CSV table of C-alpha atoms in Angstrom, one decimal:
chain,number,residue,atom,x,y,z
A,778,MET,CA,56.0,-115.3,3.5
A,779,THR,CA,54.2,-113.1,1.0
A,780,THR,CA,55.9,-109.9,0.4
A,781,ALA,CA,53.8,-106.8,-0.1
A,782,ARG,CA,54.1,-105.2,-3.6
A,783,THR,CA,54.5,-101.7,-4.4
A,784,ALA,CA,52.2,-100.3,-7.1
A,785,THR,CA,54.1,-99.6,-10.4
A,786,PRO,CA,53.7,-96.1,-11.9
A,787,SER,CA,51.3,-97.6,-14.5
A,788,THR,CA,49.1,-99.3,-12.0
A,789,ALA,CA,49.0,-96.0,-9.9
A,790,ARG,CA,48.0,-94.0,-12.8
A,791,ALA,CA,45.2,-96.4,-13.7
A,792,ILE,CA,43.9,-96.4,-10.0
A,793,ASN,CA,44.1,-92.6,-10.0
A,794,ASP,CA,42.2,-92.3,-13.5
A,795,ARG,CA,39.5,-94.6,-12.3
A,796,LEU,CA,39.1,-92.8,-9.2
A,797,ALA,CA,38.6,-89.4,-11.0
A,798,LEU,CA,36.4,-90.9,-13.6
A,799,ASP,CA,34.1,-92.3,-10.9
A,800,LEU,CA,33.9,-89.0,-9.1
A,801,LEU,CA,32.9,-87.3,-12.4
A,802,LEU,CA,30.3,-89.9,-13.1
A,803,GLU,CA,28.9,-89.6,-9.5
A,804,ARG,CA,29.0,-85.9,-9.0
A,805,GLY,CA,29.0,-84.3,-12.4
A,806,PRO,CA,31.5,-81.7,-13.5
A,807,LEU,CA,34.4,-80.7,-11.3
A,808,THR,CA,37.2,-78.3,-11.2
A,809,ALA,CA,40.9,-79.5,-10.9
A,810,SER,CA,40.9,-78.1,-7.4
A,811,GLU,CA,37.7,-80.0,-6.5
A,812,LEU,CA,39.2,-83.2,-7.7
A,813,ARG,CA,42.3,-82.6,-5.6
A,814,SER,CA,40.3,-82.1,-2.7
A,815,LEU,CA,38.3,-85.2,-3.2
A,816,THR,CA,41.0,-87.4,-4.2
A,817,GLY,CA,43.7,-86.2,-1.9
A,818,LEU,CA,45.9,-86.2,-5.0
A,819,SER,CA,48.6,-83.7,-5.7
A,820,ARG,CA,48.2,-80.7,-8.1
A,821,PRO,CA,50.7,-82.1,-10.8
A,822,THR,CA,49.1,-85.7,-10.4
A,823,VAL,CA,45.6,-84.3,-11.0
A,824,ALA,CA,46.9,-82.1,-13.9
A,825,ASP,CA,48.6,-85.1,-15.6
A,826,LEU,CA,45.6,-87.4,-15.2
A,827,LEU,CA,43.2,-84.7,-16.6
A,828,GLU,CA,45.5,-84.2,-19.7
A,829,ARG,CA,45.8,-88.1,-20.1
A,830,LEU,CA,42.0,-88.6,-19.9
A,831,GLN,CA,41.2,-85.7,-22.3
A,832,ARG,CA,43.7,-87.3,-24.8
A,833,ALA,CA,41.9,-90.6,-24.3
A,834,GLY,CA,38.5,-88.9,-25.1
A,835,LEU,CA,37.1,-89.9,-21.7
A,836,VAL,CA,36.9,-86.4,-20.2
A,837,ALA,CA,36.0,-83.1,-21.9
A,838,SER,CA,36.0,-79.3,-20.8
A,839,ALA,CA,32.6,-78.3,-19.5
A,840,GLY,CA,32.8,-74.6,-19.1
A,841,GLU,CA,33.6,-72.8,-16.0
A,842,SER,CA,32.4,-72.7,-12.4
A,843,ALA,CA,30.0,-70.0,-11.6
A,844,GLN,CA,31.3,-69.8,-7.9
A,845,LEU,CA,34.9,-69.0,-9.1
A,846,ARG,CA,36.6,-66.3,-11.0
A,847,ARG,CA,37.3,-66.9,-14.5
A,848,GLY,CA,40.5,-68.7,-15.5
A,849,PRO,CA,42.3,-72.0,-15.4
A,850,ASN,CA,41.0,-72.6,-11.7
A,851,ALA,CA,37.3,-72.2,-12.8
A,852,ARG,CA,37.5,-74.6,-15.6
A,853,LEU,CA,35.2,-77.5,-15.2
A,854,TYR,CA,35.8,-81.0,-16.5
A,855,ALA,CA,33.3,-83.7,-17.1
A,856,LEU,CA,32.9,-87.3,-18.2
A,857,ALA,CA,32.7,-87.4,-22.0
A,858,ALA,CA,29.1,-88.8,-22.0
A,859,ASP,CA,29.1,-89.5,-25.9
A,860,ARG,CA,32.3,-91.7,-25.7
A,861,ALA,CA,30.1,-94.7,-25.6
A,862,HIS,CA,26.3,-95.3,-25.9
A,863,LEU,CA,24.4,-98.2,-24.2
A,864,ALA,CA,21.1,-99.9,-25.0
A,865,ALA,CA,18.6,-101.5,-22.4
A,866,ILE,CA,15.9,-103.7,-23.7
A,867,ASP,CA,13.0,-105.2,-21.6
A,868,ILE,CA,11.4,-108.3,-23.1
A,869,ARG,CA,8.0,-109.0,-22.1
A,870,SER,CA,5.1,-111.3,-23.5
A,871,THR,CA,3.3,-108.4,-24.8
A,872,GLY,CA,6.3,-106.7,-26.6
A,873,VAL,CA,9.5,-105.0,-26.1
A,874,THR,CA,10.6,-101.6,-24.5
A,875,LEU,CA,14.1,-100.2,-25.1
A,876,VAL,CA,16.3,-97.2,-24.2
A,877,VAL,CA,19.4,-95.9,-25.8
A,878,ALA,CA,21.6,-94.0,-23.2
A,879,ASP,CA,25.0,-92.4,-23.0
A,880,LEU,CA,27.9,-93.3,-20.9
A,881,THR,CA,26.5,-91.5,-17.8
A,882,GLY,CA,23.2,-93.4,-18.2
A,883,ARG,CA,21.2,-90.5,-19.2
A,884,THR,CA,18.4,-91.5,-21.6
A,885,ARG,CA,18.8,-90.3,-25.2
A,886,ALA,CA,16.1,-92.2,-27.1
A,887,THR,CA,13.2,-94.8,-26.5
A,888,ALA,CA,11.1,-97.0,-28.3
A,889,GLU,CA,8.2,-99.5,-27.7
A,890,ILE,CA,7.5,-102.4,-30.0
A,891,PRO,CA,4.1,-104.2,-29.3
A,892,ALA,CA,3.8,-107.8,-30.0
A,893,GLY,CA,0.8,-108.8,-32.2
A,894,PRO,CA,-0.8,-112.2,-32.3
A,895,ASP,CA,1.3,-114.7,-33.9
A,896,ASP,CA,4.0,-112.1,-34.6
A,897,GLN,CA,6.5,-113.6,-37.0
A,898,ASP,CA,8.9,-110.4,-37.2
A,899,LEU,CA,9.0,-109.0,-33.7
A,900,ALA,CA,12.8,-109.8,-33.5
A,901,GLY,CA,13.4,-108.1,-36.8
A,902,ARG,CA,11.2,-105.1,-35.9
A,903,THR,CA,12.9,-104.7,-32.5
A,904,VAL,CA,16.4,-104.6,-34.1
A,905,ARG,CA,15.2,-102.0,-36.6
A,906,ALA,CA,13.7,-99.8,-33.8
A,907,LEU,CA,16.9,-100.2,-31.8
A,908,LEU,CA,19.0,-99.0,-34.8
A,909,ASP,CA,16.6,-96.0,-35.4
A,910,ALA,CA,16.9,-95.1,-31.5
A,911,ALA,CA,20.5,-95.3,-31.7
A,912,ALA,CA,20.6,-92.9,-34.7
A,913,GLU,CA,18.1,-90.6,-32.8
A,914,ALA,CA,20.8,-90.7,-29.9
A,915,GLY,CA,23.6,-89.7,-32.3
A,916,ALA,CA,25.1,-93.2,-31.8
A,917,ASP,CA,27.2,-94.7,-34.7
A,918,ARG,CA,27.7,-97.7,-32.7
A,919,LEU,CA,26.4,-99.3,-29.3
A,920,HIS,CA,29.2,-100.4,-26.9
A,921,THR,CA,26.9,-102.6,-24.7
A,922,VAL,CA,23.2,-103.9,-24.9
A,923,ALA,CA,21.8,-105.3,-21.9
A,924,VAL,CA,18.7,-107.4,-22.2
A,925,GLY,CA,16.0,-108.3,-19.5
A,926,ALA,CA,14.0,-111.3,-20.3
A,927,PRO,CA,11.9,-113.8,-18.2
A,928,GLY,CA,13.2,-117.3,-17.5
A,929,LEU,CA,16.3,-118.9,-16.4
A,930,VAL,CA,19.5,-117.3,-17.6
A,931,ASP,CA,22.5,-119.6,-17.4
A,932,PRO,CA,25.2,-117.6,-15.6
A,933,ALA,CA,28.0,-119.7,-17.1
A,934,THR,CA,27.0,-119.2,-20.8
A,935,GLY,CA,24.6,-116.3,-20.7
A,936,ASP,CA,22.0,-118.2,-22.7
A,937,LEU,CA,18.3,-118.1,-22.1
A,938,ASN,CA,16.8,-121.3,-21.1
A,939,ASN,CA,13.5,-121.3,-23.2
A,940,SER,CA,11.7,-124.5,-22.1
A,941,GLY,CA,8.9,-124.0,-24.7
A,942,GLN,CA,6.9,-121.7,-22.3
A,943,LEU,CA,8.2,-118.4,-23.6
A,944,PRO,CA,7.2,-117.0,-27.1
A,945,ARG,CA,9.7,-118.2,-29.8
A,946,TRP,CA,10.6,-114.5,-30.6
A,947,HIS,CA,12.3,-114.2,-27.2
A,948,THR,CA,15.2,-116.4,-28.3
A,949,ASP,CA,14.9,-115.2,-32.0
A,950,LEU,CA,15.7,-111.7,-30.8
A,951,LEU,CA,18.6,-112.7,-28.7
A,952,ALA,CA,20.0,-114.4,-31.8
A,953,ALA,CA,19.5,-111.5,-34.0
A,954,LEU,CA,21.3,-109.2,-31.5
A,955,ARG,CA,24.2,-111.5,-31.0
A,956,SER,CA,24.7,-112.2,-34.8
A,957,SER,CA,24.4,-109.0,-36.2
A,958,SER,CA,27.2,-109.1,-38.8
A,959,GLY,CA,27.0,-106.2,-41.3
A,960,VAL,CA,25.3,-104.0,-39.0
A,961,GLU,CA,27.8,-101.5,-38.0
A,962,ALA,CA,26.0,-100.2,-34.9
A,963,LEU,CA,25.8,-103.6,-33.2
A,964,GLU,CA,28.5,-105.8,-34.8
A,965,ARG,CA,31.0,-105.0,-32.0
A,966,ALA,CA,28.4,-104.6,-29.1
A,967,GLU,CA,28.6,-106.7,-26.1
A,968,VAL,CA,25.2,-108.3,-25.5
A,969,ILE,CA,24.4,-109.2,-21.9
A,970,LEU,CA,21.4,-111.3,-21.0
A,971,GLU,CA,19.8,-111.1,-17.4
A,972,ASN,CA,16.7,-112.2,-15.9
A,973,GLU,CA,14.2,-109.4,-15.7
A,974,VAL,CA,13.6,-109.6,-11.9
A,975,ASN,CA,17.3,-109.5,-11.3
A,976,LEU,CA,17.7,-106.4,-13.2
A,977,ALA,CA,14.9,-104.9,-11.2
A,978,GLY,CA,16.6,-105.9,-7.9
A,979,ILE,CA,19.7,-104.1,-9.2
A,980,ALA,CA,17.5,-101.0,-9.8
A,981,GLU,CA,16.1,-101.1,-6.3
A,982,HIS,CA,19.5,-101.6,-4.8
A,983,ARG,CA,21.2,-98.7,-6.7
A,984,LEU,CA,18.4,-96.2,-7.2
A,985,GLY,CA,15.4,-97.3,-5.3
A,986,ALA,CA,13.9,-98.7,-2.0
A,987,ALA,CA,17.1,-100.6,-0.9
A,988,VAL,CA,19.9,-98.1,-1.6
A,989,ASP,CA,20.8,-98.4,2.1
A,990,ARG,CA,20.9,-102.2,2.3
A,991,ASP,CA,23.7,-104.6,1.1
A,992,THR,CA,21.6,-107.4,1.9
A,993,PHE,CA,17.8,-107.8,0.7
A,994,ALA,CA,15.3,-109.6,-1.3
A,995,LEU,CA,13.1,-108.2,-4.1
A,996,LEU,CA,9.9,-110.0,-4.5
A,997,TRP,CA,8.3,-109.3,-7.7
A,998,LEU,CA,4.6,-109.4,-8.1
A,999,GLY,CA,3.1,-109.2,-11.5
A,1000,HIS,CA,1.6,-111.7,-14.0
A,1001,GLY,CA,3.9,-114.1,-12.5
A,1002,VAL,CA,6.1,-113.9,-9.4
A,1003,GLY,CA,9.9,-114.0,-8.8
A,1004,ALA,CA,12.6,-112.8,-6.6
A,1005,ALA,CA,16.0,-111.3,-6.8
A,1006,VAL,CA,18.5,-111.8,-4.0
A,1007,VAL,CA,21.3,-109.5,-3.0
A,1008,LEU,CA,23.7,-110.7,-0.4
A,1009,ASP,CA,26.7,-108.6,0.9
A,1010,GLY,CA,26.1,-106.2,-2.1
A,1011,LYS,CA,26.3,-108.9,-4.8
A,1012,LEU,CA,23.4,-110.2,-7.0
A,1013,ARG,CA,23.2,-114.0,-6.5
A,1014,ARG,CA,22.0,-116.1,-9.4
A,1015,GLY,CA,22.6,-119.8,-8.3
A,1016,ALA,CA,24.2,-122.7,-10.1
A,1017,SER,CA,21.8,-122.6,-13.0
A,1018,GLY,CA,20.5,-119.1,-12.8
A,1019,GLY,CA,17.5,-120.3,-10.7
A,1020,THR,CA,17.8,-118.3,-7.6
A,1021,GLY,CA,14.5,-116.4,-7.0
A,1022,GLU,CA,12.1,-118.8,-9.0
A,1023,ILE,CA,9.9,-118.5,-6.0
A,1024,GLY,CA,6.9,-119.1,-8.3
A,1025,PHE,CA,7.6,-122.9,-8.0
A,1026,LEU,CA,7.7,-122.8,-4.2
A,1027,PRO,CA,5.1,-125.4,-2.9
A,1028,VAL,CA,2.8,-123.6,-0.5
A,1029,PRO,CA,-0.5,-124.4,1.4
A,1030,GLY,CA,-3.7,-123.1,0.0
A,1031,THR,CA,-3.4,-124.5,-3.6
A,1032,ALA,CA,-5.2,-127.7,-4.9
A,1033,VAL,CA,-2.0,-129.2,-6.5
A,1034,LEU,CA,1.8,-129.1,-6.4
A,1035,PRO,CA,4.0,-127.4,-8.9
A,1036,SER,CA,6.2,-129.4,-11.2
A,1037,ALA,CA,9.4,-129.3,-12.9
A,1038,THR,CA,7.7,-128.0,-16.1
A,1039,GLY,CA,5.0,-125.6,-14.4
A,1040,CYS,CA,4.6,-123.3,-11.4
A,1041,GLU,CA,0.7,-123.8,-11.4
A,1042,GLY,CA,0.2,-125.0,-7.8
A,1043,GLY,CA,3.1,-123.0,-6.5
A,1044,PHE,CA,3.3,-119.6,-4.9
A,1045,HIS,CA,2.4,-118.3,-8.4
A,1046,SER,CA,-1.1,-119.6,-7.9
A,1047,LEU,CA,-1.5,-117.6,-4.7
A,1048,VAL,CA,-0.3,-114.2,-5.6
A,1049,GLY,CA,0.0,-114.0,-9.5
A,1050,SER,CA,-2.3,-111.4,-11.2
A,1051,ALA,CA,-5.0,-113.9,-12.0
A,1052,ALA,CA,-5.1,-115.3,-8.5
A,1053,VAL,CA,-5.3,-111.7,-7.1
A,1054,CYS,CA,-8.3,-111.1,-9.3
A,1055,GLU,CA,-10.0,-114.2,-8.2
A,1056,LEU,CA,-9.4,-113.3,-4.6
A,1057,ALA,CA,-10.8,-109.9,-5.2
A,1058,GLU,CA,-14.1,-111.3,-6.7
A,1059,ARG,CA,-14.5,-113.6,-3.7
A,1060,HIS,CA,-14.3,-110.4,-1.4
A,1061,GLY,CA,-17.0,-108.9,-3.6
A,1062,LEU,CA,-14.7,-106.4,-5.5
A,1063,ALA,CA,-15.6,-106.0,-9.1
A,1064,VAL,CA,-12.8,-106.8,-11.5
A,1065,PRO,CA,-12.5,-104.2,-14.2
A,1066,PRO,CA,-13.2,-105.3,-17.8
A,1067,GLY,CA,-10.8,-105.3,-20.5
A,1068,ALA,CA,-7.0,-105.1,-20.4
A,1069,GLY,CA,-5.1,-108.0,-19.2
A,1070,PRO,CA,-5.0,-109.7,-15.8
A,1071,VAL,CA,-2.0,-107.5,-14.7
A,1072,GLN,CA,-3.7,-104.3,-15.4
A,1073,GLN,CA,-6.8,-105.5,-13.9
A,1074,ALA,CA,-5.1,-106.7,-10.7
A,1075,GLU,CA,-3.1,-103.5,-10.4
A,1076,SER,CA,-6.2,-101.3,-10.9
A,1077,LEU,CA,-8.1,-103.6,-8.2
A,1078,LEU,CA,-5.2,-103.2,-5.7
A,1079,ARG,CA,-5.2,-99.4,-6.2
A,1080,ARG,CA,-8.9,-99.1,-5.6
A,1081,ALA,CA,-8.6,-101.4,-2.6
A,1082,VAL,CA,-6.0,-99.3,-0.9
A,1083,ALA,CA,-7.9,-96.2,-1.7
A,1084,THR,CA,-11.3,-97.4,-0.5
A,1085,GLY,CA,-10.1,-99.5,2.5
A,1086,ALA,CA,-10.9,-102.9,1.4
A,1087,ASP,CA,-9.3,-104.4,4.4
A,1088,ALA,CA,-10.3,-107.8,4.3
A,1089,PHE,CA,-9.1,-108.5,0.8
A,1090,LEU,CA,-5.9,-106.7,1.6
A,1091,ALA,CA,-5.3,-108.6,4.7
A,1092,GLU,CA,-5.9,-112.1,3.0
A,1093,LEU,CA,-3.5,-110.9,0.1
A,1094,ALA,CA,-1.0,-109.8,2.6
A,1095,GLU,CA,-1.1,-113.1,4.2
A,1096,ARG,CA,-0.5,-114.9,1.0
A,1097,ILE,CA,2.4,-112.7,0.1
A,1098,ALA,CA,4.0,-113.3,3.6
A,1099,ILE,CA,3.9,-117.0,3.0
A,1100,GLY,CA,6.4,-116.7,0.1
A,1101,ALA,CA,8.3,-114.0,2.0
A,1102,ALA,CA,8.7,-116.2,5.1
A,1103,ALA,CA,10.3,-119.0,2.8
A,1104,ILE,CA,13.0,-116.4,1.6
A,1105,CYS,CA,13.5,-115.1,5.1
A,1106,VAL,CA,14.0,-118.3,7.0
A,1107,VAL,CA,16.6,-119.6,4.2
A,1108,LEU,CA,18.4,-116.4,3.6
A,1109,ASP,CA,17.6,-113.8,6.5
A,1110,PRO,CA,17.8,-110.9,4.3
A,1111,GLY,CA,16.6,-108.3,6.8
A,1112,CYS,CA,14.6,-106.6,4.3
A,1113,VAL,CA,12.1,-107.6,1.4
A,1114,VAL,CA,11.1,-105.2,-1.1
A,1115,LEU,CA,7.6,-105.6,-2.9
A,1116,GLY,CA,8.1,-104.8,-6.6
A,1117,GLY,CA,6.4,-105.5,-9.8
A,1118,GLU,CA,3.1,-104.1,-11.0
A,1119,LEU,CA,1.4,-105.2,-7.9
A,1120,GLY,CA,4.0,-104.5,-5.3
A,1121,ARG,CA,3.9,-100.9,-6.4
A,1122,ALA,CA,-0.1,-100.7,-6.7
A,1123,GLY,CA,-0.1,-102.0,-3.1
A,1124,GLY,CA,2.4,-99.4,-1.9
A,1125,ALA,CA,3.5,-98.7,1.7
A,1126,GLY,CA,0.1,-99.9,3.0
A,1127,LEU,CA,0.4,-103.4,1.7
A,1128,ALA,CA,3.9,-103.6,2.6
A,1129,GLU,CA,3.1,-102.8,6.2
A,1130,LEU,CA,0.3,-105.6,6.2
A,1131,VAL,CA,2.9,-108.0,4.8
A,1132,GLU,CA,5.5,-107.1,7.3
A,1133,ARG,CA,3.1,-107.4,10.2
A,1134,ARG,CA,2.0,-111.0,9.1
A,1135,LEU,CA,5.7,-112.0,8.3
A,1136,ALA,CA,6.7,-111.2,12.0
A,1137,ALA,CA,4.3,-113.8,13.0
A,1138,LEU,CA,5.7,-116.4,10.5
A,1139,SER,CA,9.4,-115.9,10.8
A,1140,PRO,CA,11.7,-115.7,13.8
A,1141,PHE,CA,13.9,-113.1,12.1
A,1142,ARG,CA,13.0,-109.4,12.1
A,1143,THR,CA,12.5,-108.3,8.5
A,1144,GLU,CA,11.5,-105.0,7.2
A,1145,VAL,CA,9.0,-104.9,4.2
A,1146,ARG,CA,9.2,-102.0,2.0
A,1147,ALA,CA,7.3,-101.0,-1.4
A,1148,GLY,CA,9.6,-100.7,-4.3
A,1149,THR,CA,10.4,-97.3,-5.5
A,1150,ALA,CA,12.3,-97.8,-8.7
A,1151,GLY,CA,9.1,-97.5,-10.6
A,1152,GLY,CA,7.5,-99.1,-13.8
A,1153,GLY,CA,10.7,-99.0,-15.6
A,1154,ALA,CA,12.7,-100.7,-13.0
A,1155,VAL,CA,13.9,-103.5,-15.4
A,1156,LEU,CA,15.0,-101.0,-17.9
A,1157,ALA,CA,16.7,-98.9,-15.3
A,1158,GLY,CA,18.5,-102.1,-14.1
A,1159,ALA,CA,19.6,-102.9,-17.7
A,1160,VAL,CA,21.0,-99.4,-18.2
A,1161,LEU,CA,22.9,-99.7,-14.9
A,1162,THR,CA,24.2,-103.1,-15.9
A,1163,ALA,CA,25.3,-101.9,-19.6
A,1164,GLY,CA,26.8,-98.8,-18.1
A,1165,ASP,CA,28.9,-100.9,-15.5
A,1166,ALA,CA,30.1,-103.2,-18.4
A,1167,ALA,CA,31.0,-100.4,-20.7
A,1168,ARG,CA,32.9,-98.4,-17.9
A,1169,ARG,CA,34.9,-101.5,-16.9
A,1170,ASP,CA,36.0,-101.6,-20.5
A,1171,LEU,CA,36.8,-98.0,-20.9
A,1172,PHE,CA,38.0,-97.0,-17.4
A,1173,GLY,CA,39.7,-100.3,-16.5
A,1174,GLY,CA,39.6,-101.9,-13.0
A,1175,GLU,CA,36.6,-104.1,-11.6
């Protein structure tokens, strides 16, 4: 028979500290009396934990409450935002965007590094831009760096599986971030690599269209397609990091089948940006000149929604529903969020069309929503991921 254990004083202190820190992160500055009310802890316990957390540099005085009279009871306490700094990096084929944030997740500095043709020094330029952004944010060192990249990320090793289809500088950049000996701001930083669509899924779950859902799937529609799967509140990656590689899904309506080395002929060939442009032309919609296929398809979709190009939107929705149905009949997520550049461009109107078509393909009731985490969903998810890791280290607990 297992005997229940009583928490030791040190364990109880750690639990109480984490509870208070999480409340300060979620709600902002609080008075001691507000902390007592929210935690149910006694006056001496709250006083002790505030003193302890201030000594540790995790909490600082933040002025006085305007609602209370001056004095000790009016004193506000806040999470020490500068106790640690985070970085988030979004790697695309066209370049890199990055953010440096404080411990609360508030953005302190940003940078964009475009990739030129045959760029040989993008990794080096990105590291230098990251160091400049850290200096601008007032960070002597970065605690955690979270990186979003396309491709398979091995959940056991955290390595990017570059099968040769990604630019060489993707792996060069990761190597540069992880072997930054001699660079004081980076040498002790934890570098976390995650698939870009998974990070967007985290952002939609925590900040966007799926905040009220513990189980849902994000369908990313852009240059390529992908999915993020959250089941029972947890992101699912699969044995090799391949959960959500829906671009390889064999589907009707393509001339060939996808292969182990390429997704041409899979779902990607139905709803990727190039396929959307081709579909639009077939419906008599003019593809805007210049830019890349993603920007062209995004512009086309926005114009189609605004002008009521019903036939084009109906056929696109049917194509999207094919891939969504495959997710639904296997996982039954109850909710599918359309993200990426094209999901955002189609908005609620496209989501409604997909939901209607999906209802005819799947026996499970599934709500389809437009993503709301915005164009920076990958960066937002990376900031959340880096913040979670930093706070686990500094606050303790899970």
